[in-house]
Amino acid sequence: MGKYRVVHYINQFFAQIGGEEKADYRPEAREGFVGPGMAFNAAFGDKAEIVGTVICGDSYFNENLEAATKEVLDLIKSFEPDIVIAGPAFNAGRYGMACGTVASTVEKELGIPAITGMYVENPGVDSFKKDIYIISTKSSAAGMRDAVKTMAALAMKLAAGEEIGASAEEGYIPNGIRVNFFEEKRGSERAVDMLLAKMAGKPYTTEFPMPDFDRVEPRPAVKDITKATIALVTSGGIVPKGNPDHIESSSASKYGKYDIEGVFDLTESTYETAHGGYDPVAANQDADRVLPVDILREYEKAGKIGKLHRYFYSTTGNGTAVASAKAYAAAIGKELVADGVDAVILTST
Amino acid sequence: MVKEIERAGLPVVHMCTVVPISLTVGANRIVPTVAIPHPLGNPALSIEEEKELRRKLIDKALKALTTEVEEQTVFEQ
């Protein structure tokens, strides 16, 4: 029997084409492996081989979702794969969304098994964990070695049509599918064991995790926008020129609060972005493209809104832990309420 | 962030380009924008055209903030 044919999907960064300045790179196919594909080939041994690699820039993919998915799918199809591997994307949000879209569409439309790998906080996880196997990886490419090992093993099982074990055994992120099996101990015994472990402060694993429906009820609409105070908040990293608070370009450890009293326009010489997760050229030229102070000032003067709040809040959203973002926003929200703000425009890049 | 600020008690409109991410994280009022590196602008346009584009997007955002919603809503028009 020959080797399984594997097609690998990666972004412009892992293909070593470039960073954010190349994130609009259009889909392209290359014969054989590229970048991390080498490690996958080594892990496959003589069982499988990457016959082709499909590359696409993260911004191009997410900004042209339908067209890009189709282009990528056609390129993947041309290699006639037995299995498709996307990523791993670690904690890169756009890459995660792209990998999830590619893998789930390959399964749905081509009927070929496909897997990917991501860090559990990647937004691609919640979007696609029910559709495809997503191997749980570390948050950065430092976790490549482990990710490749686990992904390659699961990919080989899928290609061979073998039975896939539970998430904890295979290393994928739980997809909510339950499988019947016989436990050695009966339920009452397991429940008492678990209770005893809990009481003793020892680790235990629940057999039925409660679903995490973290949704917030929409707040009532603003009654009279011409009297409302509106605040601007951004995860796009807009800061006064020179980044006085030294907000990190990724995995931000803080947010900034900036006074815009008397500021009517954000210019190249006064504001910039600290964000390292997108091409900063457009935002550095004119930060209003991310944080629309100019138009809100215009509307304030024209009486279309009551007031633009005196301060804006900013952090960089890339690679920032969900727990940090949550804490920053809870603090920001509390301040805004105390300052009498009525509504918030939050911009993301 | 959208969710935590809304939890604190304020209506929030999320202006972003990758709408699926916004839907996944749980924003209630969403206005789709132009592109990832310049959500509220477009360097290919003249300054006046760009401002007009930005006005239209802000108009959508204000409309979103003044519209009662019961579930996640994407304001396309």
GROMACS .gro file of C-alpha atoms in nm:
model
  426
    1MET     CA    1   0.000   0.000   0.000
    2GLY     CA    2   0.124   0.347  -0.088
    3LYS     CA    3   0.164   0.638   0.143
    4TYR     CA    4  -0.134   0.853   0.236
    5ARG     CA    5  -0.145   1.179   0.046
    6VAL     CA    6  -0.153   1.476   0.282
    7VAL     CA    7  -0.222   1.839   0.188
    8HIS     CA    8  -0.106   2.102   0.435
    9TYR     CA    9  -0.268   2.447   0.472
   10ILE     CA   10  -0.051   2.725   0.622
   11ASN     CA   11  -0.045   3.107   0.632
   12GLN     CA   12   0.201   3.354   0.481
   13PHE     CA   13   0.401   3.366   0.803
   14PHE     CA   14   0.469   2.994   0.835
   15ALA     CA   15   0.540   2.978   0.460
   16GLN     CA   16   0.815   3.235   0.528
   17ILE     CA   17   0.669   3.474   0.273
   18GLY     CA   18   0.642   3.755   0.524
   19GLY     CA   19   0.470   3.899   0.829
   20GLU     CA   20   0.180   4.140   0.852
   21GLU     CA   21   0.293   4.334   0.546
   22LYS     CA   22   0.219   4.016   0.346
   23ALA     CA   23  -0.106   3.922   0.524
   24ASP     CA   24  -0.303   4.003   0.208
   25TYR     CA   25  -0.116   3.728   0.017
   26ARG     CA   26  -0.347   3.541  -0.219
   27PRO     CA   27  -0.392   3.163  -0.219
   28GLU     CA   28  -0.109   2.970  -0.374
   29ALA     CA   29  -0.022   2.601  -0.406
   30ARG     CA   30   0.323   2.450  -0.393
   31GLU     CA   31   0.434   2.092  -0.452
   32GLY     CA   32   0.554   1.907  -0.143
   33PHE     CA   33   0.605   2.050   0.205
   34VAL     CA   34   0.677   2.407   0.313
   35GLY     CA   35   0.793   2.526   0.658
   36PRO     CA   36   0.636   2.322   0.940
   37GLY     CA   37   0.543   2.054   0.684
   38MET     CA   38   0.892   1.916   0.721
   39ALA     CA   39   0.825   1.820   1.083
   40PHE     CA   40   0.494   1.660   0.983
   41ASN     CA   41   0.664   1.451   0.716
   42ALA     CA   42   0.919   1.334   0.973
   43ALA     CA   43   0.636   1.241   1.213
   44PHE     CA   44   0.448   1.046   0.942
   45GLY     CA   45   0.753   0.826   0.875
   46ASP     CA   46   0.671   0.597   0.584
   47LYS     CA   47   0.295   0.610   0.640
   48ALA     CA   48   0.219   0.937   0.467
   49GLU     CA   49   0.367   1.230   0.284
   50ILE     CA   50   0.275   1.593   0.225
   51VAL     CA   51   0.213   1.607  -0.150
   52GLY     CA   52   0.120   1.971  -0.160
   53THR     CA   53   0.101   2.285   0.052
   54VAL     CA   54  -0.163   2.555   0.011
   55ILE     CA   55  -0.071   2.899   0.142
   56CYS     CA   56  -0.291   3.201   0.203
   57GLY     CA   57  -0.241   3.532   0.386
   58ASP     CA   58  -0.448   3.562   0.705
   59SER     CA   59  -0.601   3.901   0.622
   60TYR     CA   60  -0.682   3.800   0.265
   61PHE     CA   61  -0.860   3.489   0.389
   62ASN     CA   62  -1.068   3.662   0.656
   63GLU     CA   63  -1.153   3.969   0.450
   64ASN     CA   64  -1.263   3.760   0.149
   65LEU     CA   65  -1.401   3.463   0.336
   66GLU     CA   66  -1.619   3.308   0.067
   67ALA     CA   67  -1.392   3.366  -0.230
   68ALA     CA   68  -1.076   3.266  -0.041
   69THR     CA   69  -1.237   2.947   0.093
   70LYS     CA   70  -1.331   2.845  -0.259
   71GLU     CA   71  -0.987   2.926  -0.403
   72VAL     CA   72  -0.811   2.736  -0.125
   73LEU     CA   73  -1.048   2.442  -0.158
   74ASP     CA   74  -0.988   2.415  -0.533
   75LEU     CA   75  -0.611   2.415  -0.479
   76ILE     CA   76  -0.639   2.150  -0.208
   77LYS     CA   77  -0.861   1.936  -0.430
   78SER     CA   78  -0.610   1.949  -0.716
   79PHE     CA   79  -0.364   1.744  -0.506
   80GLU     CA   80  -0.622   1.465  -0.448
   81PRO     CA   81  -0.543   1.425  -0.077
   82ASP     CA   82  -0.647   1.145   0.159
   83ILE     CA   83  -0.630   1.386   0.451
   84VAL     CA   84  -0.584   1.758   0.505
   85ILE     CA   85  -0.394   1.925   0.791
   86ALA     CA   86  -0.438   2.297   0.861
   87GLY     CA   87  -0.197   2.490   1.080
   88PRO     CA   88  -0.142   2.457   1.372
   89ALA     CA   89  -0.253   2.815   1.437
   90PHE     CA   90  -0.163   2.836   1.809
   91ASN     CA   91  -0.315   3.163   1.943
   92ALA     CA   92  -0.325   3.353   1.612
   93GLY     CA   93  -0.691   3.452   1.576
   94ARG     CA   94  -0.720   3.513   1.202
   95TYR     CA   95  -0.505   3.207   1.125
   96GLY     CA   96  -0.728   3.000   1.357
   97MET     CA   97  -1.043   3.118   1.182
   98ALA     CA   98  -0.881   3.035   0.845
   99CYS     CA   99  -0.766   2.687   0.956
  100GLY     CA  100  -1.108   2.611   1.105
  101THR     CA  101  -1.287   2.726   0.791
  102VAL     CA  102  -1.054   2.530   0.562
  103ALA     CA  103  -1.069   2.208   0.764
  104SER     CA  104  -1.446   2.213   0.815
  105THR     CA  105  -1.515   2.299   0.449
  106VAL     CA  106  -1.281   2.024   0.327
  107GLU     CA  107  -1.477   1.771   0.533
  108LYS     CA  108  -1.814   1.908   0.433
  109GLU     CA  109  -1.759   1.965   0.062
  110LEU     CA  110  -1.482   1.725  -0.035
  111GLY     CA  111  -1.569   1.449   0.213
  112ILE     CA  112  -1.203   1.421   0.309
  113PRO     CA  113  -1.103   1.411   0.678
  114ALA     CA  114  -0.927   1.726   0.797
  115ILE     CA  115  -0.782   1.841   1.127
  116THR     CA  116  -0.619   2.148   1.270
  117GLY     CA  117  -0.451   2.257   1.593
  118MET     CA  118  -0.502   2.566   1.810
  119TYR     CA  119  -0.457   2.714   2.156
  120VAL     CA  120  -0.779   2.679   2.353
  121GLU     CA  121  -0.841   3.058   2.361
  122ASN     CA  122  -0.814   3.099   1.982
  123PRO     CA  123  -1.152   3.226   1.855
  124GLY     CA  124  -1.136   2.949   1.593
  125VAL     CA  125  -1.187   2.693   1.869
  126ASP     CA  126  -1.536   2.800   1.973
  127SER     CA  127  -1.632   2.851   1.611
  128PHE     CA  128  -1.525   2.508   1.483
  129LYS     CA  129  -1.474   2.259   1.768
  130LYS     CA  130  -1.808   2.095   1.699
  131ASP     CA  131  -1.728   2.043   1.329
  132ILE     CA  132  -1.370   1.919   1.325
  133TYR     CA  133  -1.095   1.774   1.540
  134ILE     CA  134  -0.884   2.059   1.679
  135ILE     CA  135  -0.572   1.941   1.857
  136SER     CA  136  -0.507   2.144   2.171
  137THR     CA  137  -0.172   2.326   2.136
  138LYS     CA  138   0.034   2.576   2.332
  139SER     CA  139  -0.026   2.947   2.269
  140SER     CA  140   0.284   3.003   2.055
  141ALA     CA  141   0.495   2.826   1.795
  142ALA     CA  142   0.723   2.715   2.078
  143GLY     CA  143   0.469   2.433   2.109
  144MET     CA  144   0.521   2.318   1.749
  145ARG     CA  145   0.701   1.996   1.832
  146ASP     CA  146   0.424   1.862   2.060
  147ALA     CA  147   0.153   1.987   1.828
  148VAL     CA  148   0.301   1.809   1.526
  149LYS     CA  149   0.334   1.483   1.715
  150THR     CA  150  -0.027   1.480   1.834
  151MET     CA  151  -0.172   1.611   1.507
  152ALA     CA  152   0.023   1.362   1.296
  153ALA     CA  153  -0.092   1.071   1.513
  154LEU     CA  154  -0.460   1.170   1.490
  155ALA     CA  155  -0.429   1.241   1.117
  156MET     CA  156  -0.294   0.891   1.055
  157LYS     CA  157  -0.582   0.734   1.249
  158LEU     CA  158  -0.835   0.936   1.050
  159ALA     CA  159  -0.671   0.854   0.717
  160ALA     CA  160  -0.680   0.486   0.803
  161GLY     CA  161  -1.043   0.510   0.912
  162GLU     CA  162  -0.957   0.387   1.262
  163GLU     CA  163  -1.180   0.454   1.558
  164ILE     CA  164  -1.102   0.783   1.731
  165GLY     CA  165  -1.078   0.773   2.109
  166ALA     CA  166  -1.192   1.030   2.366
  167SER     CA  167  -1.060   1.387   2.356
  168ALA     CA  168  -0.838   1.331   2.659
  169GLU     CA  169  -0.668   1.032   2.489
  170GLU     CA  170  -0.623   1.178   2.141
  171GLY     CA  171  -0.542   1.534   2.249
  172TYR     CA  172  -0.820   1.717   2.069
  173ILE     CA  173  -1.041   1.986   2.216
  174PRO     CA  174  -1.368   1.830   2.343
  175ASN     CA  175  -1.631   1.852   2.069
  176GLY     CA  176  -1.930   1.766   2.284
  177ILE     CA  177  -1.983   1.424   2.123
  178ARG     CA  178  -2.054   1.150   2.375
  179VAL     CA  179  -1.979   0.787   2.313
  180ASN     CA  180  -2.125   0.497   2.513
  181PHE     CA  181  -1.883   0.266   2.690
  182PHE     CA  182  -1.873   0.044   2.996
  183GLU     CA  183  -1.715   0.186   3.311
  184GLU     CA  184  -1.545  -0.052   3.549
  185LYS     CA  185  -1.701   0.106   3.855
  186ARG     CA  186  -2.069   0.182   3.878
  187GLY     CA  187  -2.202   0.538   3.897
  188SER     CA  188  -2.271   0.553   4.270
  189GLU     CA  189  -1.918   0.445   4.348
  190ARG     CA  190  -1.764   0.697   4.108
  191ALA     CA  191  -1.980   0.976   4.250
  192VAL     CA  192  -1.870   0.901   4.606
  193ASP     CA  193  -1.504   0.879   4.496
  194MET     CA  194  -1.536   1.216   4.329
  195LEU     CA  195  -1.702   1.372   4.633
  196LEU     CA  196  -1.432   1.237   4.864
  197ALA     CA  197  -1.160   1.373   4.637
  198LYS     CA  198  -1.333   1.711   4.627
  199MET     CA  199  -1.370   1.723   5.006
  200ALA     CA  200  -1.004   1.632   5.048
  201GLY     CA  201  -0.906   1.908   4.806
  202LYS     CA  202  -0.762   1.652   4.563
  203PRO     CA  203  -0.792   1.678   4.184
  204TYR     CA  204  -1.095   1.514   4.025
  205THR     CA  205  -1.252   1.516   3.680
  206THR     CA  206  -1.621   1.576   3.637
  207GLU     CA  207  -1.802   1.340   3.402
  208PHE     CA  208  -2.044   1.609   3.297
  209PRO     CA  209  -1.893   1.955   3.259
  210MET     CA  210  -2.154   2.229   3.264
  211PRO     CA  211  -2.174   2.410   2.931
  212ASP     CA  212  -2.024   2.755   2.943
  213PHE     CA  213  -2.286   2.993   2.805
  214ASP     CA  214  -2.106   3.314   2.869
  215ARG     CA  215  -2.346   3.553   2.706
  216VAL     CA  216  -2.439   3.902   2.816
  217GLU     CA  217  -2.793   4.033   2.766
  218PRO     CA  218  -2.798   4.324   2.524
  219ARG     CA  219  -2.837   4.655   2.707
  220PRO     CA  220  -3.131   4.878   2.614
  221ALA     CA  221  -3.075   5.110   2.320
  222VAL     CA  222  -2.982   5.474   2.368
  223LYS     CA  223  -3.305   5.676   2.371
  224ASP     CA  224  -3.173   6.008   2.247
  225ILE     CA  225  -2.837   5.984   2.076
  226THR     CA  226  -2.819   6.364   2.037
  227LYS     CA  227  -2.784   6.392   2.413
  228ALA     CA  228  -2.569   6.083   2.471
  229THR     CA  229  -2.206   6.077   2.577
  230ILE     CA  230  -2.023   5.823   2.366
  231ALA     CA  231  -1.686   5.671   2.453
  232LEU     CA  232  -1.434   5.514   2.219
  233VAL     CA  233  -1.253   5.192   2.310
  234THR     CA  234  -1.026   4.992   2.080
  235SER     CA  235  -0.833   4.667   2.073
  236GLY     CA  236  -0.645   4.807   1.774
  237GLY     CA  237  -0.368   4.956   1.987
  238ILE     CA  238  -0.408   5.327   1.902
  239VAL     CA  239  -0.185   5.531   2.136
  240PRO     CA  240  -0.031   5.879   2.146
  241LYS     CA  241   0.287   5.889   1.935
  242GLY     CA  242   0.573   5.721   2.119
  243ASN     CA  243   0.343   5.481   2.307
  244PRO     CA  244   0.393   5.650   2.649
  245ASP     CA  245   0.259   5.355   2.849
  246HIS     CA  246   0.465   5.101   2.653
  247ILE     CA  247   0.166   4.886   2.567
  248GLU     CA  248   0.307   4.563   2.427
  249SER     CA  249   0.267   4.488   2.055
  250SER     CA  250   0.113   4.152   2.149
  251SER     CA  251  -0.004   3.974   2.465
  252ALA     CA  252  -0.073   4.313   2.624
  253SER     CA  253  -0.025   4.330   3.000
  254LYS     CA  254  -0.215   4.659   3.029
  255TYR     CA  255  -0.446   4.909   2.866
  256GLY     CA  256  -0.407   5.283   2.822
  257LYS     CA  257  -0.645   5.570   2.899
  258TYR     CA  258  -0.586   5.884   2.694
  259ASP     CA  259  -0.723   6.236   2.720
  260ILE     CA  260  -0.854   6.368   2.388
  261GLU     CA  261  -0.989   6.698   2.518
  262GLY     CA  262  -0.931   6.946   2.237
  263VAL     CA  263  -0.820   6.675   1.990
  264PHE     CA  264  -1.018   6.698   1.666
  265ASP     CA  265  -0.816   6.478   1.437
  266LEU     CA  266  -0.563   6.198   1.490
  267THR     CA  267  -0.262   6.268   1.269
  268GLU     CA  268   0.056   6.093   1.168
  269SER     CA  269   0.259   6.313   1.400
  270THR     CA  270   0.036   6.272   1.707
  271TYR     CA  271  -0.097   5.913   1.718
  272GLU     CA  272   0.011   5.565   1.608
  273THR     CA  273  -0.067   5.201   1.671
  274ALA     CA  274   0.120   4.977   1.913
  275HIS     CA  275  -0.047   4.666   1.768
  276GLY     CA  276   0.188   4.405   1.623
  277GLY     CA  277  -0.081   4.184   1.473
  278TYR     CA  278  -0.164   4.378   1.160
  279ASP     CA  279   0.017   4.590   0.902
  280PRO     CA  280   0.048   4.925   1.087
  281VAL     CA  281   0.108   5.150   0.783
  282ALA     CA  282  -0.253   5.266   0.734
  283ALA     CA  283  -0.315   5.323   1.106
  284ASN     CA  284   0.013   5.510   1.156
  285GLN     CA  285  -0.066   5.742   0.864
  286ASP     CA  286  -0.408   5.826   1.003
  287ALA     CA  287  -0.524   5.666   1.329
  288ASP     CA  288  -0.881   5.783   1.262
  289ARG     CA  289  -0.896   5.477   1.036
  290VAL     CA  290  -0.906   5.269   1.354
  291LEU     CA  291  -1.033   5.517   1.614
  292PRO     CA  292  -1.274   5.760   1.440
  293VAL     CA  293  -1.216   6.070   1.655
  294ASP     CA  294  -1.242   6.309   1.357
  295ILE     CA  295  -1.595   6.212   1.255
  296LEU     CA  296  -1.724   6.190   1.612
  297ARG     CA  297  -1.595   6.543   1.676
  298GLU     CA  298  -1.773   6.655   1.361
  299TYR     CA  299  -2.095   6.489   1.481
  300GLU     CA  300  -2.052   6.639   1.827
  301LYS     CA  301  -2.028   6.987   1.675
  302ALA     CA  302  -2.327   6.923   1.449
  303GLY     CA  303  -2.534   6.801   1.744
  304LYS     CA  304  -2.574   6.450   1.600
  305ILE     CA  305  -2.436   6.308   1.924
  306GLY     CA  306  -2.432   6.468   2.268
  307LYS     CA  307  -2.065   6.443   2.346
  308LEU     CA  308  -1.753   6.241   2.273
  309HIS     CA  309  -1.619   6.119   2.607
  310ARG     CA  310  -1.303   6.295   2.718
  311TYR     CA  311  -1.093   5.976   2.735
  312PHE     CA  312  -1.045   5.683   2.504
  313TYR     CA  313  -0.920   5.343   2.612
  314SER     CA  314  -0.685   5.126   2.411
  315THR     CA  315  -0.504   4.795   2.423
  316THR     CA  316  -0.366   4.547   2.172
  317GLY     CA  317  -0.593   4.251   2.114
  318ASN     CA  318  -0.351   4.006   1.955
  319GLY     CA  319  -0.239   3.713   2.162
  320THR     CA  320  -0.379   3.883   2.470
  321ALA     CA  321  -0.520   3.630   2.716
  322VAL     CA  322  -0.898   3.627   2.741
  323ALA     CA  323  -0.868   3.663   3.119
  324SER     CA  324  -0.660   3.983   3.078
  325ALA     CA  325  -0.896   4.134   2.821
  326LYS     CA  326  -1.186   4.054   3.051
  327ALA     CA  327  -1.021   4.223   3.347
  328TYR     CA  328  -0.925   4.535   3.146
  329ALA     CA  329  -1.274   4.572   3.003
  330ALA     CA  330  -1.442   4.519   3.341
  331ALA     CA  331  -1.229   4.803   3.484
  332ILE     CA  332  -1.290   5.023   3.178
  333GLY     CA  333  -1.665   4.954   3.191
  334LYS     CA  334  -1.684   5.047   3.559
  335GLU     CA  335  -1.505   5.377   3.498
  336LEU     CA  336  -1.720   5.463   3.198
  337VAL     CA  337  -2.039   5.403   3.395
  338ALA     CA  338  -1.907   5.614   3.684
  339ASP     CA  339  -1.814   5.892   3.438
  340GLY     CA  340  -2.169   5.906   3.308
  341VAL     CA  341  -2.101   5.761   2.961
  342ASP     CA  342  -2.417   5.636   2.783
  343ALA     CA  343  -2.278   5.411   2.509
  344VAL     CA  344  -1.954   5.272   2.369
  345ILE     CA  345  -1.812   5.227   2.021
  346LEU     CA  346  -1.547   4.953   2.034
  347THR     CA  347  -1.331   4.908   1.727
  348SER     CA  348  -1.122   4.600   1.649
  349THR     CA  349  -0.865   4.531   1.382
  350MET     CA  350  -1.396   4.329   2.596
  351VAL     CA  351  -1.728   4.412   2.430
  352LYS     CA  352  -1.904   4.172   2.661
  353GLU     CA  353  -1.745   4.295   2.983
  354ILE     CA  354  -1.822   4.659   2.908
  355GLU     CA  355  -2.179   4.563   2.824
  356ARG     CA  356  -2.192   4.363   3.147
  357ALA     CA  357  -2.090   4.679   3.333
  358GLY     CA  358  -2.412   4.832   3.206
  359LEU     CA  359  -2.349   5.012   2.876
  360PRO     CA  360  -2.468   4.930   2.525
  361VAL     CA  361  -2.166   4.862   2.306
  362VAL     CA  362  -2.142   4.849   1.929
  363HIS     CA  363  -1.854   4.636   1.802
  364MET     CA  364  -1.705   4.768   1.478
  365CYS     CA  365  -1.486   4.499   1.328
  366THR     CA  366  -1.394   4.327   1.004
  367VAL     CA  367  -1.395   3.962   1.106
  368VAL     CA  368  -1.762   3.933   1.203
  369PRO     CA  369  -1.745   3.557   1.278
  370ILE     CA  370  -1.500   3.630   1.562
  371SER     CA  371  -1.729   3.898   1.702
  372LEU     CA  372  -2.023   3.657   1.690
  373THR     CA  373  -1.818   3.387   1.862
  374VAL     CA  374  -1.707   3.611   2.146
  375GLY     CA  375  -2.063   3.732   2.202
  376ALA     CA  376  -2.097   4.094   2.087
  377ASN     CA  377  -2.464   4.193   2.068
  378ARG     CA  378  -2.448   4.486   1.825
  379ILE     CA  379  -2.204   4.439   1.539
  380VAL     CA  380  -2.117   4.670   1.248
  381PRO     CA  381  -1.894   4.509   0.981
  382THR     CA  382  -1.603   4.729   0.872
  383VAL     CA  383  -1.368   4.771   0.577
  384ALA     CA  384  -1.047   4.575   0.638
  385ILE     CA  385  -0.839   4.440   0.924
  386PRO     CA  386  -0.557   4.702   0.915
  387HIS     CA  387  -0.797   4.994   0.852
  388PRO     CA  388  -1.147   4.908   0.975
  389LEU     CA  389  -1.277   5.265   0.942
  390GLY     CA  390  -1.079   5.389   0.647
  391ASN     CA  391  -0.931   5.303   0.312
  392PRO     CA  392  -0.590   5.442   0.211
  393ALA     CA  393  -0.682   5.393  -0.156
  394LEU     CA  394  -0.944   5.670  -0.137
  395SER     CA  395  -0.902   6.045  -0.123
  396ILE     CA  396  -0.922   6.204   0.222
  397GLU     CA  397  -1.272   6.336   0.155
  398GLU     CA  398  -1.396   6.001   0.022
  399GLU     CA  399  -1.245   5.831   0.323
  400LYS     CA  400  -1.422   6.066   0.561
  401GLU     CA  401  -1.749   5.999   0.384
  402LEU     CA  402  -1.689   5.625   0.421
  403ARG     CA  403  -1.619   5.677   0.790
  404ARG     CA  404  -1.934   5.887   0.834
  405LYS     CA  405  -2.143   5.607   0.683
  406LEU     CA  406  -1.990   5.352   0.918
  407ILE     CA  407  -2.040   5.576   1.222
  408ASP     CA  408  -2.402   5.635   1.112
  409LYS     CA  409  -2.449   5.256   1.116
  410ALA     CA  410  -2.288   5.236   1.460
  411LEU     CA  411  -2.517   5.508   1.598
  412LYS     CA  412  -2.816   5.335   1.444
  413ALA     CA  413  -2.706   5.011   1.614
  414LEU     CA  414  -2.678   5.189   1.950
  415THR     CA  415  -3.028   5.335   1.917
  416THR     CA  416  -3.189   5.007   1.806
  417GLU     CA  417  -3.330   4.769   2.066
  418VAL     CA  418  -3.193   4.416   2.012
  419GLU     CA  419  -3.283   4.092   2.181
  420GLU     CA  420  -3.007   3.880   2.036
  421GLN     CA  421  -2.679   3.918   1.849
  422THR     CA  422  -2.746   4.147   1.555
  423VAL     CA  423  -2.524   4.236   1.260
  424PHE     CA  424  -2.613   4.578   1.118
  425GLU     CA  425  -2.541   4.543   0.747
  426GLN     CA  426  -2.754   4.828   0.618
   0.00000   0.00000   0.00000
